Every structure is written in structure tokens, then in C-alpha cells.
Coordinates of C-alpha atoms in Angstrom, one line a residue:
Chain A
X1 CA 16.3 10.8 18.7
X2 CA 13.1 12.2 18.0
X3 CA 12.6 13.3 14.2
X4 CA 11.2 16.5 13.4
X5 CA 9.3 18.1 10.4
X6 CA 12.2 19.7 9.5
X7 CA 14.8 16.4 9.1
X8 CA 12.9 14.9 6.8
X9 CA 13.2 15.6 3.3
X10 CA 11.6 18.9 1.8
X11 CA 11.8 19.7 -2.0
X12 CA 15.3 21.3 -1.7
X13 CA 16.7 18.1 -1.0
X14 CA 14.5 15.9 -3.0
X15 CA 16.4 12.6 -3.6
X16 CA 16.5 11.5 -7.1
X17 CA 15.5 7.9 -7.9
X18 CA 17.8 5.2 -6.7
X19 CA 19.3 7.7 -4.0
X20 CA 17.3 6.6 -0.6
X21 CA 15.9 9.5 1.8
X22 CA 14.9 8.3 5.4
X23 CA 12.6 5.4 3.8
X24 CA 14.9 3.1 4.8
X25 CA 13.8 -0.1 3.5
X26 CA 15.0 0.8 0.0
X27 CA 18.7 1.1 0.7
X28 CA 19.5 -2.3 -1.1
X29 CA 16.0 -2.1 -3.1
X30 CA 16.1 1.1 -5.2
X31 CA 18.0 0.8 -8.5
X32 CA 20.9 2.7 -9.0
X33 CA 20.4 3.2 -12.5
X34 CA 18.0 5.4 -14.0
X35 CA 15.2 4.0 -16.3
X36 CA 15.6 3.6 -19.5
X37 CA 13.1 5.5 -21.7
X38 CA 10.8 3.8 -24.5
X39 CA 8.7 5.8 -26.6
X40 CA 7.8 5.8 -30.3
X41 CA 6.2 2.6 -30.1
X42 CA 2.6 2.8 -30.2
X43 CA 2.4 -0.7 -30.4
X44 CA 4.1 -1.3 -27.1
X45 CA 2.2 -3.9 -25.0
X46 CA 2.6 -1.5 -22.2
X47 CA 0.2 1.0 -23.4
X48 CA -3.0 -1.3 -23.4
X49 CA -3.6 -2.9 -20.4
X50 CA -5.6 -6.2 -18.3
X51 CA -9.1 -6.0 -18.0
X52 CA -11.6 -6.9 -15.4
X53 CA -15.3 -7.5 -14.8
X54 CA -18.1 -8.8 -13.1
X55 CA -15.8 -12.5 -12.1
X56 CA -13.7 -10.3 -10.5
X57 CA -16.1 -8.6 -8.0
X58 CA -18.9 -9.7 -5.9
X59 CA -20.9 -6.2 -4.4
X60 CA -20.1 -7.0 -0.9
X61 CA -15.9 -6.9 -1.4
X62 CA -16.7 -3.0 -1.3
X63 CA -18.2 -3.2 2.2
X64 CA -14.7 -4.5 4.5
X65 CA -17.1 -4.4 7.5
X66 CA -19.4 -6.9 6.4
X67 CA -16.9 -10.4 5.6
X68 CA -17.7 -11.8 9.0
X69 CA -20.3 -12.7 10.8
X70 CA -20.2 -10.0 13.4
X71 CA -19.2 -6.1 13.1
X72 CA -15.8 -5.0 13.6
X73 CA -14.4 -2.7 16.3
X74 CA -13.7 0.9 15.3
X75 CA -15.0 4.1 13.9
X76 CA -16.7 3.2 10.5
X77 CA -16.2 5.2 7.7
X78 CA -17.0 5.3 3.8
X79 CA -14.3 6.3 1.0
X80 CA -15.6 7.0 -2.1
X81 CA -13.6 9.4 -5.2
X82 CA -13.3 9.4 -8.8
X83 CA -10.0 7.8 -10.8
X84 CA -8.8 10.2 -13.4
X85 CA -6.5 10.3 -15.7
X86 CA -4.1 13.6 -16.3
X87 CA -6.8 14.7 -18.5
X88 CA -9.2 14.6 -16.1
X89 CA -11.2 11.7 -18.2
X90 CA -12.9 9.2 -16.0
X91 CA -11.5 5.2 -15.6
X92 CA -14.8 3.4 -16.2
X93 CA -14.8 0.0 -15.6
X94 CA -11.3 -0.7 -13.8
X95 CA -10.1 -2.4 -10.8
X96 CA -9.6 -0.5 -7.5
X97 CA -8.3 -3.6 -4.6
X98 CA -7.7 -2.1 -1.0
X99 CA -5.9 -3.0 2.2
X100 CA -5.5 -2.0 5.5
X101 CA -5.4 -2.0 9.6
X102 CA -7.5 -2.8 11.6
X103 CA -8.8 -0.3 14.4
X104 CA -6.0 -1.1 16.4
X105 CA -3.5 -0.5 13.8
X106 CA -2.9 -4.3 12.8
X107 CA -3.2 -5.7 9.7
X108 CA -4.6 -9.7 9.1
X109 CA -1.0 -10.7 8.2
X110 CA 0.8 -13.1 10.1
X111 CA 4.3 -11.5 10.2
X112 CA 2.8 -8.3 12.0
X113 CA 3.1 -9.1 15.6
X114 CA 2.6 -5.6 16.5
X115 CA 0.8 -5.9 19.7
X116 CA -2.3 -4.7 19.4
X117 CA -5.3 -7.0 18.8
X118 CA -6.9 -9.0 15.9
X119 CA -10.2 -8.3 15.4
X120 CA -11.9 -11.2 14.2
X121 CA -14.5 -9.5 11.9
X122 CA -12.3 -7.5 10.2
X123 CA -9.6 -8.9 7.7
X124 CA -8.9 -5.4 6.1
X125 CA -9.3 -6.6 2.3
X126 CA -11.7 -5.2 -0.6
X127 CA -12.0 -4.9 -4.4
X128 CA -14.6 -2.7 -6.7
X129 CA -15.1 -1.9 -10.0
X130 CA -15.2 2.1 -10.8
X131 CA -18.5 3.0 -12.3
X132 CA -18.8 5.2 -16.1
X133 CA -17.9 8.4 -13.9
X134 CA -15.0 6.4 -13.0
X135 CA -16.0 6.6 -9.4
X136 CA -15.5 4.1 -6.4
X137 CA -16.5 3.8 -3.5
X138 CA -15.4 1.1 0.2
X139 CA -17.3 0.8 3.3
X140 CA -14.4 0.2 6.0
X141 CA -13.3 0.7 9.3
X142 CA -10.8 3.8 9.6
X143 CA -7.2 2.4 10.7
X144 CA -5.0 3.1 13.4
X145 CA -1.4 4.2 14.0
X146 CA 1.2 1.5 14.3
X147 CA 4.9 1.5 15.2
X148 CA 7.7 0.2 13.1
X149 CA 11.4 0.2 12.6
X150 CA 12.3 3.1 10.8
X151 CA 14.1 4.8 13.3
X152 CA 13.8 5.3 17.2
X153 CA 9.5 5.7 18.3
X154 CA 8.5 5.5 13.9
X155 CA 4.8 5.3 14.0
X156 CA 2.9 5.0 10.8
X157 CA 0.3 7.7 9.8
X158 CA -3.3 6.1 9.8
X159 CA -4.0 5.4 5.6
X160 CA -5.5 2.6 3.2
X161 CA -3.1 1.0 1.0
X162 CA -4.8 1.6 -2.6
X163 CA -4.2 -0.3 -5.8
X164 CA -5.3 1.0 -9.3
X165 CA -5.3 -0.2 -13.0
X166 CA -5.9 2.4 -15.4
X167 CA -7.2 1.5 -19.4
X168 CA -3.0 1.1 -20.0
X169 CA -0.1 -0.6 -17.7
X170 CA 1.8 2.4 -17.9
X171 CA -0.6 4.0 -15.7
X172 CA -0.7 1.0 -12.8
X173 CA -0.3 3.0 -9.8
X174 CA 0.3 1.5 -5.6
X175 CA -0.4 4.0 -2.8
X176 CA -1.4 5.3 0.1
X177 CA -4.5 7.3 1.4
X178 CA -4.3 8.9 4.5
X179 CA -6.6 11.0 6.9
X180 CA -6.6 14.9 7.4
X181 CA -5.5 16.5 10.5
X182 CA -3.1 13.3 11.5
X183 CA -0.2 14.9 13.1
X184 CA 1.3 12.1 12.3
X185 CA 1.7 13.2 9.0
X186 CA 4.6 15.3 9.8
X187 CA 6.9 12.9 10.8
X188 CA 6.1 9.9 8.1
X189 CA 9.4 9.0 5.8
X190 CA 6.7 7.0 3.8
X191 CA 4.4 9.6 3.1
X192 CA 7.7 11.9 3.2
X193 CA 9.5 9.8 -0.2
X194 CA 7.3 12.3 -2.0
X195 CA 9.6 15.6 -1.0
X196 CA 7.0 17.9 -2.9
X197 CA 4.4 19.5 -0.2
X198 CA 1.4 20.0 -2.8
X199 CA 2.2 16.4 -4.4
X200 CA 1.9 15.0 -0.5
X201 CA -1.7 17.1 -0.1
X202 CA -2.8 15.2 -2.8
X203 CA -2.2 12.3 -1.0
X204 CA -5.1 13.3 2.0
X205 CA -8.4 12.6 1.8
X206 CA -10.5 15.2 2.5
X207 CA -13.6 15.2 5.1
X208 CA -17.0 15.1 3.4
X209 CA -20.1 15.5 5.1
X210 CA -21.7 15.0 2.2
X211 CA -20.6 11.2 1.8
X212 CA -21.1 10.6 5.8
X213 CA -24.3 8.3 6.4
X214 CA -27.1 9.0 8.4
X215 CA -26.5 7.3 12.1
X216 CA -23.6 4.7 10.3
X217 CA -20.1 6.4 9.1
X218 CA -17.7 9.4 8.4
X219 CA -17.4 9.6 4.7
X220 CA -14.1 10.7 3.3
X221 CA -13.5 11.9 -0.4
X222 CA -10.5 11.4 -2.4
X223 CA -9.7 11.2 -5.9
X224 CA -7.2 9.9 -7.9
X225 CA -5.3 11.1 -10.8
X226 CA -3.6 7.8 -12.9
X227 CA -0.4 9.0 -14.5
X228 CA 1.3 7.6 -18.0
X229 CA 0.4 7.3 -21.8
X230 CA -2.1 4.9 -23.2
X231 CA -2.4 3.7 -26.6
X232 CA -6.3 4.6 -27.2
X233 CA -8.0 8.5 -26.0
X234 CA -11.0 7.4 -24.0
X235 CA -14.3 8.2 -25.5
X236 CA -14.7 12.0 -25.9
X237 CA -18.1 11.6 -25.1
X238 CA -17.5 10.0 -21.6
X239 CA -16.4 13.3 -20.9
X240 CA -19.2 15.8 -22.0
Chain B
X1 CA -11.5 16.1 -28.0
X2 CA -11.5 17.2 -24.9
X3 CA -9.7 20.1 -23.6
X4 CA -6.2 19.1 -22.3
X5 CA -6.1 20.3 -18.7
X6 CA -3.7 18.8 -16.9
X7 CA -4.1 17.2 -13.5
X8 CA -1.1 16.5 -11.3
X9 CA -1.1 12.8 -10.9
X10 CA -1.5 10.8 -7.3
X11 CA 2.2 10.0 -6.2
X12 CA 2.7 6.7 -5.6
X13 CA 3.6 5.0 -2.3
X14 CA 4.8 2.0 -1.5
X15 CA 2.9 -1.4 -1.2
X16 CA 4.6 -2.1 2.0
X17 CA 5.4 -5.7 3.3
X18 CA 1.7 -6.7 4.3
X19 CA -0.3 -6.5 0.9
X20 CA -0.4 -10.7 1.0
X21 CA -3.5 -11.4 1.9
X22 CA -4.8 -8.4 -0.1
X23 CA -3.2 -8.6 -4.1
X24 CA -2.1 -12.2 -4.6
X25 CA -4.8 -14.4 -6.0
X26 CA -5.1 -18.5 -6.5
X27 CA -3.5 -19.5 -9.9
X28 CA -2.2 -16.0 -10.3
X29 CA 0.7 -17.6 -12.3
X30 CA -1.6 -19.9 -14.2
X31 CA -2.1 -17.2 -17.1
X32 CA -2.0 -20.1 -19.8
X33 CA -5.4 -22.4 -20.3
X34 CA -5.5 -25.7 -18.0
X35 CA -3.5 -28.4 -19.8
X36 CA -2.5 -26.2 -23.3
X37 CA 0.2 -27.9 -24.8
X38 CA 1.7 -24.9 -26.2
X39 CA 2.5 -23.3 -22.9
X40 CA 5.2 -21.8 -21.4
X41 CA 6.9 -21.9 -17.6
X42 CA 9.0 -18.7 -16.5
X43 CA 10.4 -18.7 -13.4
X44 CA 13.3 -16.9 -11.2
X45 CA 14.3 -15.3 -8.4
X46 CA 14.8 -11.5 -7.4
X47 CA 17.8 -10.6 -5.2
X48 CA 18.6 -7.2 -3.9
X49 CA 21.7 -5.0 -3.7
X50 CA 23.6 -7.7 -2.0
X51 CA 22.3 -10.1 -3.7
X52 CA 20.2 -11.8 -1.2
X53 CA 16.5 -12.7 -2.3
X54 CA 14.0 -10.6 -2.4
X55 CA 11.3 -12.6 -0.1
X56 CA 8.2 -10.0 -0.3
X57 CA 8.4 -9.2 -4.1
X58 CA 4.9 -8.9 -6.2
X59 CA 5.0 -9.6 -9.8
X60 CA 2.6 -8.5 -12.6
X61 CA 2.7 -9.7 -15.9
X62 CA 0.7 -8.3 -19.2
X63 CA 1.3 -9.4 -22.7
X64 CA -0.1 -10.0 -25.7
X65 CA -2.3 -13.0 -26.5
X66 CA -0.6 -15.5 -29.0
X67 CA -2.7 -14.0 -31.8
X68 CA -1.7 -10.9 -30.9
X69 CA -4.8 -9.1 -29.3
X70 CA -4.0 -6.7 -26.6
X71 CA -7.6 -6.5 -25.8
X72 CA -6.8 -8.9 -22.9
X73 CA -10.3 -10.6 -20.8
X74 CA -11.5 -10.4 -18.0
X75 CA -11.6 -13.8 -15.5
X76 CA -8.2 -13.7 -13.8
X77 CA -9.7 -14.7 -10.7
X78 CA -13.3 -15.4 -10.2
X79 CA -14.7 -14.6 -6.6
X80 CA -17.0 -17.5 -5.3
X81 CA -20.3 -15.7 -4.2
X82 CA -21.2 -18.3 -1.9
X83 CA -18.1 -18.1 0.5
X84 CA -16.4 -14.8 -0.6
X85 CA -13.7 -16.9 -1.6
X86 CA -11.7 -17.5 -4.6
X87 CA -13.0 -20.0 -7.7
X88 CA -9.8 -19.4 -9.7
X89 CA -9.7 -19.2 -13.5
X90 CA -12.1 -21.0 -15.7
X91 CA -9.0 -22.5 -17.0
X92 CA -10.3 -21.6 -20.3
X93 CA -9.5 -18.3 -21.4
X94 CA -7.0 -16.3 -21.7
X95 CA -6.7 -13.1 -19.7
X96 CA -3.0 -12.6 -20.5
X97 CA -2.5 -11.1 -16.5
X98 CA -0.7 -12.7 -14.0
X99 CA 0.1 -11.8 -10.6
X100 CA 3.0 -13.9 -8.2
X101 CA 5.0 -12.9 -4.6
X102 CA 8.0 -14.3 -4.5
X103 CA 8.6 -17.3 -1.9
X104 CA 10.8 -17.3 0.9
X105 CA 13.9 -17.8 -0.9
X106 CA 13.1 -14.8 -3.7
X107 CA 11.5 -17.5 -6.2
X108 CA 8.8 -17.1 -8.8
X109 CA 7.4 -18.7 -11.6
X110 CA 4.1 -17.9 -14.4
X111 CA 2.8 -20.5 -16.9
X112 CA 1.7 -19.0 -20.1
X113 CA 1.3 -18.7 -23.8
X114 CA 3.9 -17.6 -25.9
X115 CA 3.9 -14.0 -26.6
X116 CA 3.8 -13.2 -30.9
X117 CA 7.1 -12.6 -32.7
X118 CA 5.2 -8.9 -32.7
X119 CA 5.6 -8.1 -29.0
X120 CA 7.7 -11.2 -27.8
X121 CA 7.9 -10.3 -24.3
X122 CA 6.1 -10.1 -21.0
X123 CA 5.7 -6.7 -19.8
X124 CA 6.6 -7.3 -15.8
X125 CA 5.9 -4.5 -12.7
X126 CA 7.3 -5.4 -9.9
X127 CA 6.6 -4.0 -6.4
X128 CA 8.5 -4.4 -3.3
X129 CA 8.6 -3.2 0.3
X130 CA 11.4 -0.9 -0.2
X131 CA 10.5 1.0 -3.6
X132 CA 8.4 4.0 -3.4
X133 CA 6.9 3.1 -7.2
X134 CA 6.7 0.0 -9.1
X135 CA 9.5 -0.9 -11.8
X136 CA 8.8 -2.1 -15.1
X137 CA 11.2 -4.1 -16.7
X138 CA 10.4 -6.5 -19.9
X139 CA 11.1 -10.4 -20.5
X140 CA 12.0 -10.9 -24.0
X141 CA 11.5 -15.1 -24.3
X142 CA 14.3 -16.3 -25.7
X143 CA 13.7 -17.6 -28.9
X144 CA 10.8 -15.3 -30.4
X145 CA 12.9 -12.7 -32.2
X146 CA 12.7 -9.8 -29.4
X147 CA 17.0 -10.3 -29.4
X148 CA 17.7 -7.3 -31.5
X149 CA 14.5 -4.8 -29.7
X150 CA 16.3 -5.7 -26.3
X151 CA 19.5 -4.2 -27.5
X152 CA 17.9 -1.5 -29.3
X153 CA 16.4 -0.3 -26.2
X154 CA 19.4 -0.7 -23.8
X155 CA 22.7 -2.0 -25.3
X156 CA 24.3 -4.8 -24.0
X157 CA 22.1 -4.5 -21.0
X158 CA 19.5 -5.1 -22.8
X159 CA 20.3 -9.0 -21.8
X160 CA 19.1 -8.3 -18.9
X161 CA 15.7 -8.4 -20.3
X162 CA 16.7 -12.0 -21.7
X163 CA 13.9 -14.7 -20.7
X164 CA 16.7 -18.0 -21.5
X165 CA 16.1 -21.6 -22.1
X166 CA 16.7 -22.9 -18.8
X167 CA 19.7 -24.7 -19.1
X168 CA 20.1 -25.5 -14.9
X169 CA 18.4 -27.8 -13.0
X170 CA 14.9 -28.6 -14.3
X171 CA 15.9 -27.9 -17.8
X172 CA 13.1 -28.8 -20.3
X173 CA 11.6 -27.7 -23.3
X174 CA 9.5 -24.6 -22.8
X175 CA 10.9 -23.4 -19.5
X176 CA 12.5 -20.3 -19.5
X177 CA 14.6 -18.3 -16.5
X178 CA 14.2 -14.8 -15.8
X179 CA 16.1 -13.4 -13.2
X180 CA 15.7 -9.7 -11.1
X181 CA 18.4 -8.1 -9.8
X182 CA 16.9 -4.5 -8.4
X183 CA 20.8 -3.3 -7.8
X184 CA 24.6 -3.7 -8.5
X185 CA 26.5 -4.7 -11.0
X186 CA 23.8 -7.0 -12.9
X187 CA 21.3 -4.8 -12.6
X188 CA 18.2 -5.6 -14.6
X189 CA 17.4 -2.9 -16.8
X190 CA 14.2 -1.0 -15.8
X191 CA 12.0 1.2 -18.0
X192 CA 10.0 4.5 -18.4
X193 CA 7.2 5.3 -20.6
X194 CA 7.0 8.6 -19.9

């Protein structure tokens, strides 16, 4: 059976949490509960959050294509954005780790046997810090496609896995970037676990000729919006 | 202040079941100071649904240093600029973050400092092939006075949140079990901040 756009989930049928859509993965994983709300405590460890610096990150984990000897296979690309929060007040200072394919759609872990080859200068792993603007920025390789088991001829959308520590643990946020114009996007149940359209867009970088560099790579924009309370307003003046 | 436009925030996706040689760091469990004698083990497993282990499970942990500062530090890992590698902690200080996967058979464990009687617990994310966002949950260490929060915030579920004195095999002082269960009838309890 071939899925089409229109099987998977749109926002009239938007499952709510713990009910599992055509991610199937979570059937046994998603609680069946919902979540039990805390607020009023302004003292609540969860609205301060870990910190990182200059131990953390050496300049080169932001460039994926340089942690070998030789250069990788593939079209190479740079991803650079700002991290928000709802306010639109920049997260200075913060942790931004990466992970991904390679060109051929395989990632540097042994229990992908998808086959499609390894590329020895590319492990697909990469850290930064976001500068006072709260931007970022990787040098990689873009991705490929890659089948899995979802259902009968599931292939995976090209994307980066991103991970992202805002100034409070209530806005740690896992996700996905992935690439404009991948028709792939249609038929993703990933990508499709968000069931609003706009809320999906967000999801897409956007093509920037702007961040593209001279004779070396397609640069891609896309920024990131960090959700939840924190205990401390960031510096008004950071925003000015 | 600034004005308060609101942006509609990224959605979260899943961190899949190849993040491993990505997140996990050396001594990501290590979150207490090499050789304190006031530390604490946590361990447990996380099963699903059916009660099997969870095998691809990441923890996080945050909490609040044993004096109480939530300002955290940084030095959770330290990358090795010689060989891009990892150097570890400096064993010294005290970051309060930790970050485990679960083993084969669903098993985890952190070594740490006592939270304060003020926030007794261990604020835990967990993310899993599976879930489309993280799920935070708490571990209230037996013992510290968090009994009465726990039930506050959930009732008798609240136990679920209940870091016990181990009292299986490998019982000893200072080691504590914490067990997940992302489903069913023991389901942990799992929290939102809105």
C-alpha cells in the first residue's frame, strides 16, 4: 500500500497525546495519561536550567565536514538560525548538539544496516554554542533519504536531528530540520506527528543565498522558537 | 520590558533510535565529584507498555546543588582539543546535569549529590524512539522530605515519583531505585509546566 498525503493525519484528526497516529513506534511508548500540570512554584528546579561553556565546545565541532582527515562525499551545505524564545528574546550562550546521515542516507551507528555506504570522513555529529544574538551556525554535509519500517516503501524525509537547551529545562526541546521542496515531506508520519500544517512549515529550513559560500556550500536558514516558562526574563537590553 | 509578541514555538520531533553516538557523553552519570563521600547512586530500568525494557531510552537529569544554587556550571563534558575527543569531568565540580541511555536490558543509573530538603528531587527528561516530545517526570529521593510535594502534585501516584532505598539486590546505604514505566497500570506520573 502506498500512503498518500491525504491518510496521514491533518488537523481534523489530530491525535491527542498518548493516542498514536501512523508514528508507529510509540504504540507501547506514549503515555496514556495526560500530564500532570505544576505551576505556582517559582522555585521549581525546572524553571532554571544546566549551563555550558567553552569545556564543552572546541570551534571545529561546528564544521561536521572537517573530523577526518579527508572530505566527505556529498553536497556541502551550512545551517545557520537564531534560537528564540516565545518572546522572540535571543538564547545567548546555550548548547545546540546535531546529528545526522550521511550523503547516502546512513547514519555512523552500528544498528543502521541500511545499505547504503559509510563514509569514512563523515561521522555526522556536532555541538556549538549560540552567540549574544542567540545565533548558530554548522558546516555539514546535507543528508539523504533512507528507508525504514513504518509501513510498506516508508522512506525518511532528508533532515538534521537538532537538540536545544534553552536558559530553563522547561524549554529543552529534540527535533528535526528538514529541507524545502522534499516531496518526501508529504508522506513522513514523523514529520506528520505534528497534524498542524503551519506548525510543520516551521519545521523547513528555508533556502538562503545569502548564507551560501562562495565556490564551497548551500547555506540554509532556520530558526528556532524554544517553548516553556523560565524562572528569570532575559536581559531587556539583549533585546533593544 | 520588551513587548510580548508571541512566536509559535518549533514542534518537537522525535530523537529517533540513532542519537548514540551523538548526545551520550563519558561519565554522563558521574554528576557527583570523584570520590565525594556524600554521594548518591540512582539507578533503574524503563519498561514500556508491556512491560518489556526500554533499550534506547536517554535520560537527563537537573537539580539543585546540595547548597541549593540552581545556577548550575558548566564542565559536564570537556572536549579534548588535541583528538576531538572527550576528557570527561574535572571530577571537581559540580554541574548538577547528567545525561544516561539505558542498556540493553532498559537499565540506568547517575551518581550524585543529594538534592536540598528545598527541592529534594531530580528533575528527569526522558526521550525515547517512540515519543514525539520528551517527558518530564521528577525523582523525589526518598528520605529528604519531598514525600508530602509528591502527593500534592499527583495523589497516590505521586509514588511514582518515589526515588526508594534500594532494598533488592545491591542494597546499600545511599543507593536509591527509580523505576519508568511510560504505560499501563504503573504508569509513572509525567508532568507539564505549561
Amino acid at each position: 500500500m502506498t500512503l498518500t498525503q491525504g491518510q496521514i493525519g491533518t488537523a481534523e484528526e489530530a491525535p491527542a497525546r498518548g493516542r498514536v497516529g501512523p508514528y508507529r513506534s510509540g504504540a507501547l511508548r506514549e503515555p496514556s495519561r495526560a500530564p500532570v500540570l505544576v505551576g505556582g512554584d517559582p522555585e521549581a528546579v525546572e524553571l532554571y536550567g544546566p549551563v555550558f561553556g567553552v569545556t564543552e565546545v572546541t570551534p571545529l565541532d561546528a564544521d561536521l565536514t572537517r573530523q577526518h582527515v579527508g572530505d566527505p562525499h556529498g553536497e556541502r551545505i551550512t545551517v545557520s538560525g537564531r534560537v528564540v524564545d516565545r518572546f522572540g528574546r535571543p538564547v545567548a550562550g546555550q548548547l545546540v548538539e546535531i546529528w545526522q546521515a550521511n550523503a547516502s542516507g546512513r547514519y555512523a551507528h552500528r544498528r543502521d544496516q541500511h545499505a547504503a555506504p559509510l563514509d569514512p570522513h563523515f561521522t555526522g555529529a556536532g555541538r556549538c554554542l549560540t552567540d549574544a544574538e542567540g545565533r548558530y551556525a554548522f558546516t555539514t554535509i546535507k543528508p539523504g533519504a533512507y528507508p525504514w519500517g513504518n509501513h510498506e516503501n516508508a522512506w525518511r524525509p532528508a533532515h538534521i536531528h537538532f537538540s536545544l537547551f534553552g536558559r530553563a529545562f522547561t524549554q529543552r526541546l529534540v527535533t528535526q530540520m528538514y529541507f524545502p521542496g522534499d516531496p518526501l515531506l508529504a508522506y513522513d508520519p514523523i514529520l506528520h506527528t505534528v497534524t498542524d500544517q503551519a506548525a510543520r512549515d516551521r519545521l523547513v529550513a528555508a533556502y538562503d543565498p545569502e548564507l551560501s559560500v562562495r565556490n564551497w556550500s548551500l547555506g540554509y536558514h532556520w530558526d528556532i522558537v524554544l517553548d516553556g516558562p523560565a524562572a528569570t526574563p532575559a536581559d531587556p537590553e539583549v533585546t533593544a | 520590558m520588551p513587548e510580548p509578541v508571541a512566536f509559535d514555538p518549533t514542534p518537537s520531533q522525535t530523537v529517533g533510535p540513532f542519537y548514540g553516538y551523538a548526545l551520550p557523553f563519558p561519565g554522563g552519570g558521574e554528576i557527583a565529584p570523584t570520590g565525594h563521600p556524600g554521594a548518591i547512586t540512582i539507578h533503574g530500568y524503563v519498561y514500556d507498555g508491556h512491560g518489556e525494557p526500554v533499550p534506547d531510552a536517554l535520560l537527563e537529569f537537573w537539580q539543585a546543588a546540595p547548597d541549593g544554587s540552581l545556577a548550575g556550571g558548566a564542565g559536564s563534558w570537556r572536549r579534548d582539543a588535541a583528538s576531538g575527543g572527550f576528557l570527561g569531568r574535572d571530577g571537581i565540580g559540580f554541574t548538577g546535569f547528567g545525561r544516561v541511555g539505558t542498556g540493553a536490558d532498559g537499565h540506568w543509573s547517575v551518581r550524585t549529590l543529594p538534592p536540598p530538603p528545598a527541592a529534594p528531587y531530580l528533575a528527569v527528561c526522558l526521550f525515547a524512539r517512540g515519543l514525539s516530545r520528551h517527558l518530564f517526570t521528577r525523582a523525589y529521593v526518598e528520605g529528604l522530605g519531598g514525600e508530602g510535594e509528591l502527593k500534592g502534585l499527583a495523589g497516590e501516584r505521586g509514588e511514582t515519583m518515589l526515588a526508594r532505598r534500594e532494598s533488592g539486590a545491591g542494597a546499600r546505604e545511599g543507593l536509591f531505585r527509580f523505576d519508568i514505566h511510560l504505560q499501563g497500570e504503573k504508569e509513572t506520573v509525567f508532568l507539564d509546566f505549561g
